[in-house]
């Protein structure tokens, strides 16, 4: 049995990276380690170069950015970070 792989967190996308806030931690993944964003069924996978991914469930998502705009926002930050 595999436990502890999935952990619920609040994701905040900003120019610095993806901030992941949990009840016990607050960390930021820089855009340089983000590989891409993939949409499959009702999920977005923000894949990292480390083999990990942030999973966003489109059905339960709540946030300031409309769920349909998430790929555009991620790709905009990725493009900007890679041009520097």
PDB file of N, CA and C in Angstrom:
ATOM      1  N   UNK A   1       0.848  -1.183   0.000  1.00  0.00           N
ATOM      2  CA  UNK A   1       0.000   0.000   0.000  1.00  0.00           C
ATOM      3  C   UNK A   1       0.888   1.238   0.000  1.00  0.00           C
ATOM      4  N   UNK A   2       0.539   2.172  -0.844  1.00  0.00           N
ATOM      5  CA  UNK A   2       1.297   3.419  -0.931  1.00  0.00           C
ATOM      6  C   UNK A   2       0.502   4.511  -0.237  1.00  0.00           C
ATOM      7  N   UNK A   3       1.136   5.162   0.730  1.00  0.00           N
ATOM      8  CA  UNK A   3       0.469   6.239   1.453  1.00  0.00           C
ATOM      9  C   UNK A   3       1.309   7.499   1.379  1.00  0.00           C
ATOM     10  N   UNK A   4       0.652   8.628   1.484  1.00  0.00           N
ATOM     11  CA  UNK A   4       1.368   9.890   1.580  1.00  0.00           C
ATOM     12  C   UNK A   4       1.850  10.472   0.270  1.00  0.00           C
ATOM     13  N   UNK A   5       1.434   9.877  -0.851  1.00  0.00           N
ATOM     14  CA  UNK A   5       1.881  10.427  -2.127  1.00  0.00           C
ATOM     15  C   UNK A   5       1.096  11.690  -2.462  1.00  0.00           C
ATOM     16  N   UNK A   6      -0.202  11.666  -2.219  1.00  0.00           N
ATOM     17  CA  UNK A   6      -1.028  12.819  -2.520  1.00  0.00           C
ATOM     18  C   UNK A   6      -1.248  13.627  -1.248  1.00  0.00           C
ATOM     19  N   UNK A   7      -1.088  14.912  -1.382  1.00  0.00           N
ATOM     20  CA  UNK A   7      -1.289  15.805  -0.255  1.00  0.00           C
ATOM     21  C   UNK A   7      -2.039  17.027  -0.761  1.00  0.00           C
ATOM     22  N   UNK A   8      -3.104  17.386  -0.093  1.00  0.00           N
ATOM     23  CA  UNK A   8      -3.866  18.558  -0.496  1.00  0.00           C
ATOM     24  C   UNK A   8      -3.095  19.814  -0.119  1.00  0.00           C
ATOM     25  N   UNK A   9      -3.055  20.756  -1.049  1.00  0.00           N
ATOM     26  CA  UNK A   9      -2.393  22.021  -0.755  1.00  0.00           C
ATOM     27  C   UNK A   9      -3.051  23.144  -1.532  1.00  0.00           C
ATOM     28  N   UNK A  10      -2.826  24.338  -1.054  1.00  0.00           N
ATOM     29  CA  UNK A  10      -3.269  25.537  -1.770  1.00  0.00           C
ATOM     30  C   UNK A  10      -2.125  25.939  -2.694  1.00  0.00           C
ATOM     31  N   UNK A  11      -2.429  26.108  -3.980  1.00  0.00           N
ATOM     32  CA  UNK A  11      -1.415  26.532  -4.944  1.00  0.00           C
ATOM     33  C   UNK A  11      -1.617  27.994  -5.289  1.00  0.00           C
ATOM     34  N   UNK A  12      -0.528  28.735  -5.273  1.00  0.00           N
ATOM     35  CA  UNK A  12      -0.552  30.138  -5.672  1.00  0.00           C
ATOM     36  C   UNK A  12       0.467  30.297  -6.791  1.00  0.00           C
ATOM     37  N   UNK A  13      -0.002  30.729  -7.950  1.00  0.00           N
ATOM     38  CA  UNK A  13       0.872  30.950  -9.096  1.00  0.00           C
ATOM     39  C   UNK A  13       1.279  32.413  -9.127  1.00  0.00           C
ATOM     40  N   UNK A  14       2.595  32.660  -9.157  1.00  0.00           N
ATOM     41  CA  UNK A  14       3.078  34.037  -9.259  1.00  0.00           C
ATOM     42  C   UNK A  14       4.364  34.049 -10.063  1.00  0.00           C
ATOM     43  N   UNK A  15       4.925  35.214 -10.274  1.00  0.00           N
ATOM     44  CA  UNK A  15       6.111  35.346 -11.126  1.00  0.00           C
ATOM     45  C   UNK A  15       7.302  34.552 -10.607  1.00  0.00           C
ATOM     46  N   UNK A  16       7.371  34.328  -9.306  1.00  0.00           N
ATOM     47  CA  UNK A  16       8.489  33.595  -8.708  1.00  0.00           C
ATOM     48  C   UNK A  16       8.387  32.094  -8.968  1.00  0.00           C
ATOM     49  N   UNK A  17       7.156  31.564  -8.939  1.00  0.00           N
ATOM     50  CA  UNK A  17       6.962  30.129  -9.125  1.00  0.00           C
ATOM     51  C   UNK A  17       5.603  29.699  -8.621  1.00  0.00           C
ATOM     52  N   UNK A  18       5.509  28.442  -8.236  1.00  0.00           N
ATOM     53  CA  UNK A  18       4.272  27.886  -7.705  1.00  0.00           C
ATOM     54  C   UNK A  18       4.459  27.706  -6.200  1.00  0.00           C
ATOM     55  N   UNK A  19       3.698  28.450  -5.454  1.00  0.00           N
ATOM     56  CA  UNK A  19       3.756  28.360  -3.998  1.00  0.00           C
ATOM     57  C   UNK A  19       2.757  27.298  -3.561  1.00  0.00           C
ATOM     58  N   UNK A  20       3.208  26.366  -2.752  1.00  0.00           N
ATOM     59  CA  UNK A  20       2.376  25.275  -2.246  1.00  0.00           C
ATOM     60  C   UNK A  20       2.270  25.419  -0.734  1.00  0.00           C
ATOM     61  N   UNK A  21       1.055  25.660  -0.268  1.00  0.00           N
ATOM     62  CA  UNK A  21       0.821  25.875   1.160  1.00  0.00           C
ATOM     63  C   UNK A  21      -0.010  24.716   1.708  1.00  0.00           C
ATOM     64  N   UNK A  22       0.527  24.063   2.738  1.00  0.00           N
ATOM     65  CA  UNK A  22      -0.180  22.996   3.435  1.00  0.00           C
ATOM     66  C   UNK A  22      -0.296  23.407   4.902  1.00  0.00           C
ATOM     67  N   UNK A  23      -1.017  22.640   5.689  1.00  0.00           N
ATOM     68  CA  UNK A  23      -1.100  22.986   7.114  1.00  0.00           C
ATOM     69  C   UNK A  23       0.254  22.981   7.828  1.00  0.00           C
ATOM     70  N   UNK A  24       1.251  22.267   7.276  1.00  0.00           N
ATOM     71  CA  UNK A  24       2.541  22.162   7.965  1.00  0.00           C
ATOM     72  C   UNK A  24       3.719  22.748   7.195  1.00  0.00           C
ATOM     73  N   UNK A  25       3.496  23.207   5.966  1.00  0.00           N
ATOM     74  CA  UNK A  25       4.629  23.745   5.204  1.00  0.00           C
ATOM     75  C   UNK A  25       4.183  24.804   4.204  1.00  0.00           C
ATOM     76  N   UNK A  26       5.162  25.558   3.759  1.00  0.00           N
ATOM     77  CA  UNK A  26       4.950  26.591   2.750  1.00  0.00           C
ATOM     78  C   UNK A  26       6.217  26.614   1.894  1.00  0.00           C
ATOM     79  N   UNK A  27       6.102  26.165   0.654  1.00  0.00           N
ATOM     80  CA  UNK A  27       7.280  26.113  -0.207  1.00  0.00           C
ATOM     81  C   UNK A  27       6.947  26.649  -1.589  1.00  0.00           C
ATOM     82  N   UNK A  28       7.982  27.069  -2.303  1.00  0.00           N
ATOM     83  CA  UNK A  28       7.801  27.591  -3.653  1.00  0.00           C
ATOM     84  C   UNK A  28       8.684  26.812  -4.619  1.00  0.00           C
ATOM     85  N   UNK A  29       8.069  26.325  -5.683  1.00  0.00           N
ATOM     86  CA  UNK A  29       8.797  25.664  -6.759  1.00  0.00           C
ATOM     87  C   UNK A  29       9.038  26.703  -7.851  1.00  0.00           C
ATOM     88  N   UNK A  30      10.278  26.938  -8.158  1.00  0.00           N
ATOM     89  CA  UNK A  30      10.622  27.919  -9.200  1.00  0.00           C
ATOM     90  C   UNK A  30      10.126  27.432 -10.556  1.00  0.00           C
ATOM     91  N   UNK A  31       9.794  28.375 -11.436  1.00  0.00           N
ATOM     92  CA  UNK A  31       9.311  28.025 -12.768  1.00  0.00           C
ATOM     93  C   UNK A  31      10.342  27.232 -13.563  1.00  0.00           C
ATOM     94  N   UNK A  32      11.611  27.382 -13.247  1.00  0.00           N
ATOM     95  CA  UNK A  32      12.659  26.677 -13.970  1.00  0.00           C
ATOM     96  C   UNK A  32      12.536  25.157 -13.840  1.00  0.00           C
ATOM     97  N   UNK A  33      11.889  24.657 -12.775  1.00  0.00           N
ATOM     98  CA  UNK A  33      11.758  23.205 -12.641  1.00  0.00           C
ATOM     99  C   UNK A  33      10.409  22.688 -13.135  1.00  0.00           C
ATOM    100  N   UNK A  34       9.562  23.590 -13.646  1.00  0.00           N
ATOM    101  CA  UNK A  34       8.278  23.172 -14.204  1.00  0.00           C
ATOM    102  C   UNK A  34       8.497  22.756 -15.658  1.00  0.00           C
ATOM    103  N   UNK A  35       8.082  21.548 -15.968  1.00  0.00           N
ATOM    104  CA  UNK A  35       8.259  21.002 -17.315  1.00  0.00           C
ATOM    105  C   UNK A  35       7.160  21.499 -18.252  1.00  0.00           C
ATOM    106  N   UNK A  36       5.900  21.306 -17.849  1.00  0.00           N
ATOM    107  CA  UNK A  36       4.774  21.717 -18.689  1.00  0.00           C
ATOM    108  C   UNK A  36       3.472  21.533 -17.911  1.00  0.00           C
ATOM    109  N   UNK A  37       2.373  21.832 -18.593  1.00  0.00           N
ATOM    110  CA  UNK A  37       1.047  21.577 -18.024  1.00  0.00           C
ATOM    111  C   UNK A  37       0.278  20.730 -19.024  1.00  0.00           C
ATOM    112  N   UNK A  38      -0.381  19.693 -18.509  1.00  0.00           N
ATOM    113  CA  UNK A  38      -1.117  18.757 -19.345  1.00  0.00           C
ATOM    114  C   UNK A  38      -2.552  18.694 -18.838  1.00  0.00           C
ATOM    115  N   UNK A  39      -3.498  18.686 -19.773  1.00  0.00           N
ATOM    116  CA  UNK A  39      -4.914  18.551 -19.421  1.00  0.00           C
ATOM    117  C   UNK A  39      -5.359  17.152 -19.818  1.00  0.00           C
ATOM    118  N   UNK A  40      -5.947  16.429 -18.868  1.00  0.00           N
ATOM    119  CA  UNK A  40      -6.470  15.090 -19.136  1.00  0.00           C
ATOM    120  C   UNK A  40      -7.760  14.918 -18.358  1.00  0.00           C
ATOM    121  N   UNK A  41      -8.821  14.603 -19.075  1.00  0.00           N
ATOM    122  CA  UNK A  41     -10.142  14.471 -18.467  1.00  0.00           C
ATOM    123  C   UNK A  41     -10.477  15.736 -17.678  1.00  0.00           C
ATOM    124  N   UNK A  42     -10.683  15.595 -16.392  1.00  0.00           N
ATOM    125  CA  UNK A  42     -11.067  16.739 -15.557  1.00  0.00           C
ATOM    126  C   UNK A  42      -9.919  17.190 -14.657  1.00  0.00           C
ATOM    127  N   UNK A  43      -8.706  17.006 -15.133  1.00  0.00           N
ATOM    128  CA  UNK A  43      -7.533  17.342 -14.328  1.00  0.00           C
ATOM    129  C   UNK A  43      -6.498  18.108 -15.146  1.00  0.00           C
ATOM    130  N   UNK A  44      -5.794  18.996 -14.467  1.00  0.00           N
ATOM    131  CA  UNK A  44      -4.585  19.610 -15.010  1.00  0.00           C
ATOM    132  C   UNK A  44      -3.422  19.035 -14.214  1.00  0.00           C
ATOM    133  N   UNK A  45      -2.371  18.652 -14.912  1.00  0.00           N
ATOM    134  CA  UNK A  45      -1.142  18.173 -14.284  1.00  0.00           C
ATOM    135  C   UNK A  45      -0.044  19.174 -14.594  1.00  0.00           C
ATOM    136  N   UNK A  46       0.454  19.846 -13.579  1.00  0.00           N
ATOM    137  CA  UNK A  46       1.607  20.728 -13.743  1.00  0.00           C
ATOM    138  C   UNK A  46       2.815  19.861 -13.425  1.00  0.00           C
ATOM    139  N   UNK A  47       3.486  19.414 -14.493  1.00  0.00           N
ATOM    140  CA  UNK A  47       4.563  18.431 -14.324  1.00  0.00           C
ATOM    141  C   UNK A  47       5.896  19.131 -14.058  1.00  0.00           C
ATOM    142  N   UNK A  48       6.619  18.580 -13.101  1.00  0.00           N
ATOM    143  CA  UNK A  48       7.922  19.114 -12.721  1.00  0.00           C
ATOM    144  C   UNK A  48       9.029  18.243 -13.304  1.00  0.00           C
ATOM    145  N   UNK A  49      10.192  18.816 -13.488  1.00  0.00           N
ATOM    146  CA  UNK A  49      11.350  18.080 -14.005  1.00  0.00           C
ATOM    147  C   UNK A  49      11.784  16.966 -13.066  1.00  0.00           C
ATOM    148  N   UNK A  50      11.350  17.017 -11.826  1.00  0.00           N
ATOM    149  CA  UNK A  50      11.718  16.019 -10.820  1.00  0.00           C
ATOM    150  C   UNK A  50      10.902  14.740 -10.946  1.00  0.00           C
ATOM    151  N   UNK A  51       9.899  14.750 -11.818  1.00  0.00           N
ATOM    152  CA  UNK A  51       9.008  13.599 -11.936  1.00  0.00           C
ATOM    153  C   UNK A  51       7.739  13.741 -11.116  1.00  0.00           C
ATOM    154  N   UNK A  52       7.680  14.746 -10.260  1.00  0.00           N
ATOM    155  CA  UNK A  52       6.484  15.028  -9.466  1.00  0.00           C
ATOM    156  C   UNK A  52       5.537  15.889 -10.289  1.00  0.00           C
ATOM    157  N   UNK A  53       4.331  16.063  -9.788  1.00  0.00           N
ATOM    158  CA  UNK A  53       3.358  16.916 -10.469  1.00  0.00           C
ATOM    159  C   UNK A  53       2.368  17.477  -9.462  1.00  0.00           C
ATOM    160  N   UNK A  54       1.892  18.672  -9.748  1.00  0.00           N
ATOM    161  CA  UNK A  54       0.756  19.225  -9.029  1.00  0.00           C
ATOM    162  C   UNK A  54      -0.471  18.828  -9.836  1.00  0.00           C
ATOM    163  N   UNK A  55      -1.505  18.327  -9.170  1.00  0.00           N
ATOM    164  CA  UNK A  55      -2.725  17.905  -9.840  1.00  0.00           C
ATOM    165  C   UNK A  55      -3.851  18.836  -9.424  1.00  0.00           C
ATOM    166  N   UNK A  56      -4.509  19.422 -10.415  1.00  0.00           N
ATOM    167  CA  UNK A  56      -5.640  20.317 -10.151  1.00  0.00           C
ATOM    168  C   UNK A  56      -6.897  19.644 -10.690  1.00  0.00           C
ATOM    169  N   UNK A  57      -7.831  19.383  -9.807  1.00  0.00           N
ATOM    170  CA  UNK A  57      -9.105  18.794 -10.191  1.00  0.00           C
ATOM    171  C   UNK A  57     -10.021  19.919 -10.670  1.00  0.00           C
ATOM    172  N   UNK A  58     -10.363  19.901 -11.938  1.00  0.00           N
ATOM    173  CA  UNK A  58     -11.181  20.975 -12.515  1.00  0.00           C
ATOM    174  C   UNK A  58     -12.581  21.024 -11.919  1.00  0.00           C
ATOM    175  N   UNK A  59     -13.066  19.912 -11.438  1.00  0.00           N
ATOM    176  CA  UNK A  59     -14.415  19.859 -10.869  1.00  0.00           C
ATOM    177  C   UNK A  59     -14.498  20.497  -9.489  1.00  0.00           C
ATOM    178  N   UNK A  60     -13.416  20.438  -8.735  1.00  0.00           N
ATOM    179  CA  UNK A  60     -13.455  20.961  -7.371  1.00  0.00           C
ATOM    180  C   UNK A  60     -12.619  22.224  -7.207  1.00  0.00           C
ATOM    181  N   UNK A  61     -11.999  22.688  -8.287  1.00  0.00           N
ATOM    182  CA  UNK A  61     -11.144  23.874  -8.237  1.00  0.00           C
ATOM    183  C   UNK A  61     -11.945  25.090  -7.797  1.00  0.00           C
ATOM    184  N   UNK A  62     -11.322  25.918  -6.965  1.00  0.00           N
ATOM    185  CA  UNK A  62     -11.879  27.227  -6.642  1.00  0.00           C
ATOM    186  C   UNK A  62     -10.711  28.193  -6.539  1.00  0.00           C
ATOM    187  N   UNK A  63     -10.825  29.285  -7.200  1.00  0.00           N
ATOM    188  CA  UNK A  63      -9.737  30.255  -7.172  1.00  0.00           C
ATOM    189  C   UNK A  63     -10.111  31.513  -7.930  1.00  0.00           C
ATOM    190  N   UNK A  64      -9.206  32.474  -7.909  1.00  0.00           N
ATOM    191  CA  UNK A  64      -9.449  33.759  -8.557  1.00  0.00           C
ATOM    192  C   UNK A  64      -9.400  33.669 -10.074  1.00  0.00           C
ATOM    193  N   UNK A  65      -8.574  32.765 -10.597  1.00  0.00           N
ATOM    194  CA  UNK A  65      -8.432  32.591 -12.044  1.00  0.00           C
ATOM    195  C   UNK A  65      -9.446  31.537 -12.491  1.00  0.00           C
ATOM    196  N   UNK A  66     -10.215  31.813 -13.555  1.00  0.00           N
ATOM    197  CA  UNK A  66     -11.129  30.774 -14.045  1.00  0.00           C
ATOM    198  C   UNK A  66     -10.346  29.512 -14.405  1.00  0.00           C
ATOM    199  N   UNK A  67     -10.913  28.352 -14.106  1.00  0.00           N
ATOM    200  CA  UNK A  67     -10.209  27.095 -14.338  1.00  0.00           C
ATOM    201  C   UNK A  67      -9.771  26.953 -15.794  1.00  0.00           C
ATOM    202  N   UNK A  68     -10.552  27.467 -16.716  1.00  0.00           N
ATOM    203  CA  UNK A  68     -10.204  27.355 -18.136  1.00  0.00           C
ATOM    204  C   UNK A  68      -8.976  28.186 -18.500  1.00  0.00           C
ATOM    205  N   UNK A  69      -8.607  29.154 -17.656  1.00  0.00           N
ATOM    206  CA  UNK A  69      -7.445  30.020 -17.925  1.00  0.00           C
ATOM    207  C   UNK A  69      -6.148  29.501 -17.303  1.00  0.00           C
ATOM    208  N   UNK A  70      -6.213  28.439 -16.518  1.00  0.00           N
ATOM    209  CA  UNK A  70      -5.018  27.948 -15.826  1.00  0.00           C
ATOM    210  C   UNK A  70      -3.881  27.607 -16.794  1.00  0.00           C
ATOM    211  N   UNK A  71      -4.138  26.859 -17.882  1.00  0.00           N
ATOM    212  CA  UNK A  71      -3.018  26.557 -18.794  1.00  0.00           C
ATOM    213  C   UNK A  71      -2.369  27.818 -19.368  1.00  0.00           C
ATOM    214  N   UNK A  72      -3.164  28.806 -19.723  1.00  0.00           N
ATOM    215  CA  UNK A  72      -2.631  30.052 -20.266  1.00  0.00           C
ATOM    216  C   UNK A  72      -1.765  30.766 -19.232  1.00  0.00           C
ATOM    217  N   UNK A  73      -2.205  30.805 -17.997  1.00  0.00           N
ATOM    218  CA  UNK A  73      -1.440  31.462 -16.928  1.00  0.00           C
ATOM    219  C   UNK A  73      -0.111  30.734 -16.704  1.00  0.00           C
ATOM    220  N   UNK A  74      -0.161  29.410 -16.595  1.00  0.00           N
ATOM    221  CA  UNK A  74       1.062  28.629 -16.388  1.00  0.00           C
ATOM    222  C   UNK A  74       2.022  28.825 -17.551  1.00  0.00           C
ATOM    223  N   UNK A  75       1.521  28.705 -18.775  1.00  0.00           N
ATOM    224  CA  UNK A  75       2.391  28.852 -19.945  1.00  0.00           C
ATOM    225  C   UNK A  75       2.967  30.252 -20.066  1.00  0.00           C
ATOM    226  N   UNK A  76       2.227  31.258 -19.646  1.00  0.00           N
ATOM    227  CA  UNK A  76       2.733  32.626 -19.658  1.00  0.00           C
ATOM    228  C   UNK A  76       3.917  32.770 -18.706  1.00  0.00           C
ATOM    229  N   UNK A  77       3.772  32.241 -17.491  1.00  0.00           N
ATOM    230  CA  UNK A  77       4.879  32.282 -16.523  1.00  0.00           C
ATOM    231  C   UNK A  77       6.070  31.467 -17.022  1.00  0.00           C
ATOM    232  N   UNK A  78       5.805  30.306 -17.630  1.00  0.00           N
ATOM    233  CA  UNK A  78       6.895  29.470 -18.162  1.00  0.00           C
ATOM    234  C   UNK A  78       7.653  30.203 -19.265  1.00  0.00           C
ATOM    235  N   UNK A  79       6.933  30.814 -20.179  1.00  0.00           N
ATOM    236  CA  UNK A  79       7.552  31.547 -21.276  1.00  0.00           C
ATOM    237  C   UNK A  79       8.405  32.686 -20.741  1.00  0.00           C
ATOM    238  N   UNK A  80       7.866  33.420 -19.790  1.00  0.00           N
ATOM    239  CA  UNK A  80       8.595  34.548 -19.205  1.00  0.00           C
ATOM    240  C   UNK A  80       9.866  34.073 -18.485  1.00  0.00           C
ATOM    241  N   UNK A  81       9.759  33.001 -17.715  1.00  0.00           N
ATOM    242  CA  UNK A  81      10.919  32.529 -16.949  1.00  0.00           C
ATOM    243  C   UNK A  81      11.998  31.974 -17.859  1.00  0.00           C
ATOM    244  N   UNK A  82      11.622  31.394 -18.981  1.00  0.00           N
ATOM    245  CA  UNK A  82      12.601  30.807 -19.900  1.00  0.00           C
ATOM    246  C   UNK A  82      13.250  31.846 -20.798  1.00  0.00           C
ATOM    247  N   UNK A  83      12.649  33.030 -20.886  1.00  0.00           N
ATOM    248  CA  UNK A  83      13.221  34.079 -21.734  1.00  0.00           C
ATOM    249  C   UNK A  83      14.255  34.917 -20.996  1.00  0.00           C
ATOM    250  N   UNK A  84      14.399  34.688 -19.710  1.00  0.00           N
ATOM    251  CA  UNK A  84      15.337  35.479 -18.906  1.00  0.00           C
ATOM    252  C   UNK A  84      16.704  34.835 -18.880  1.00  0.00           C
TER     253      UNK A  84
END
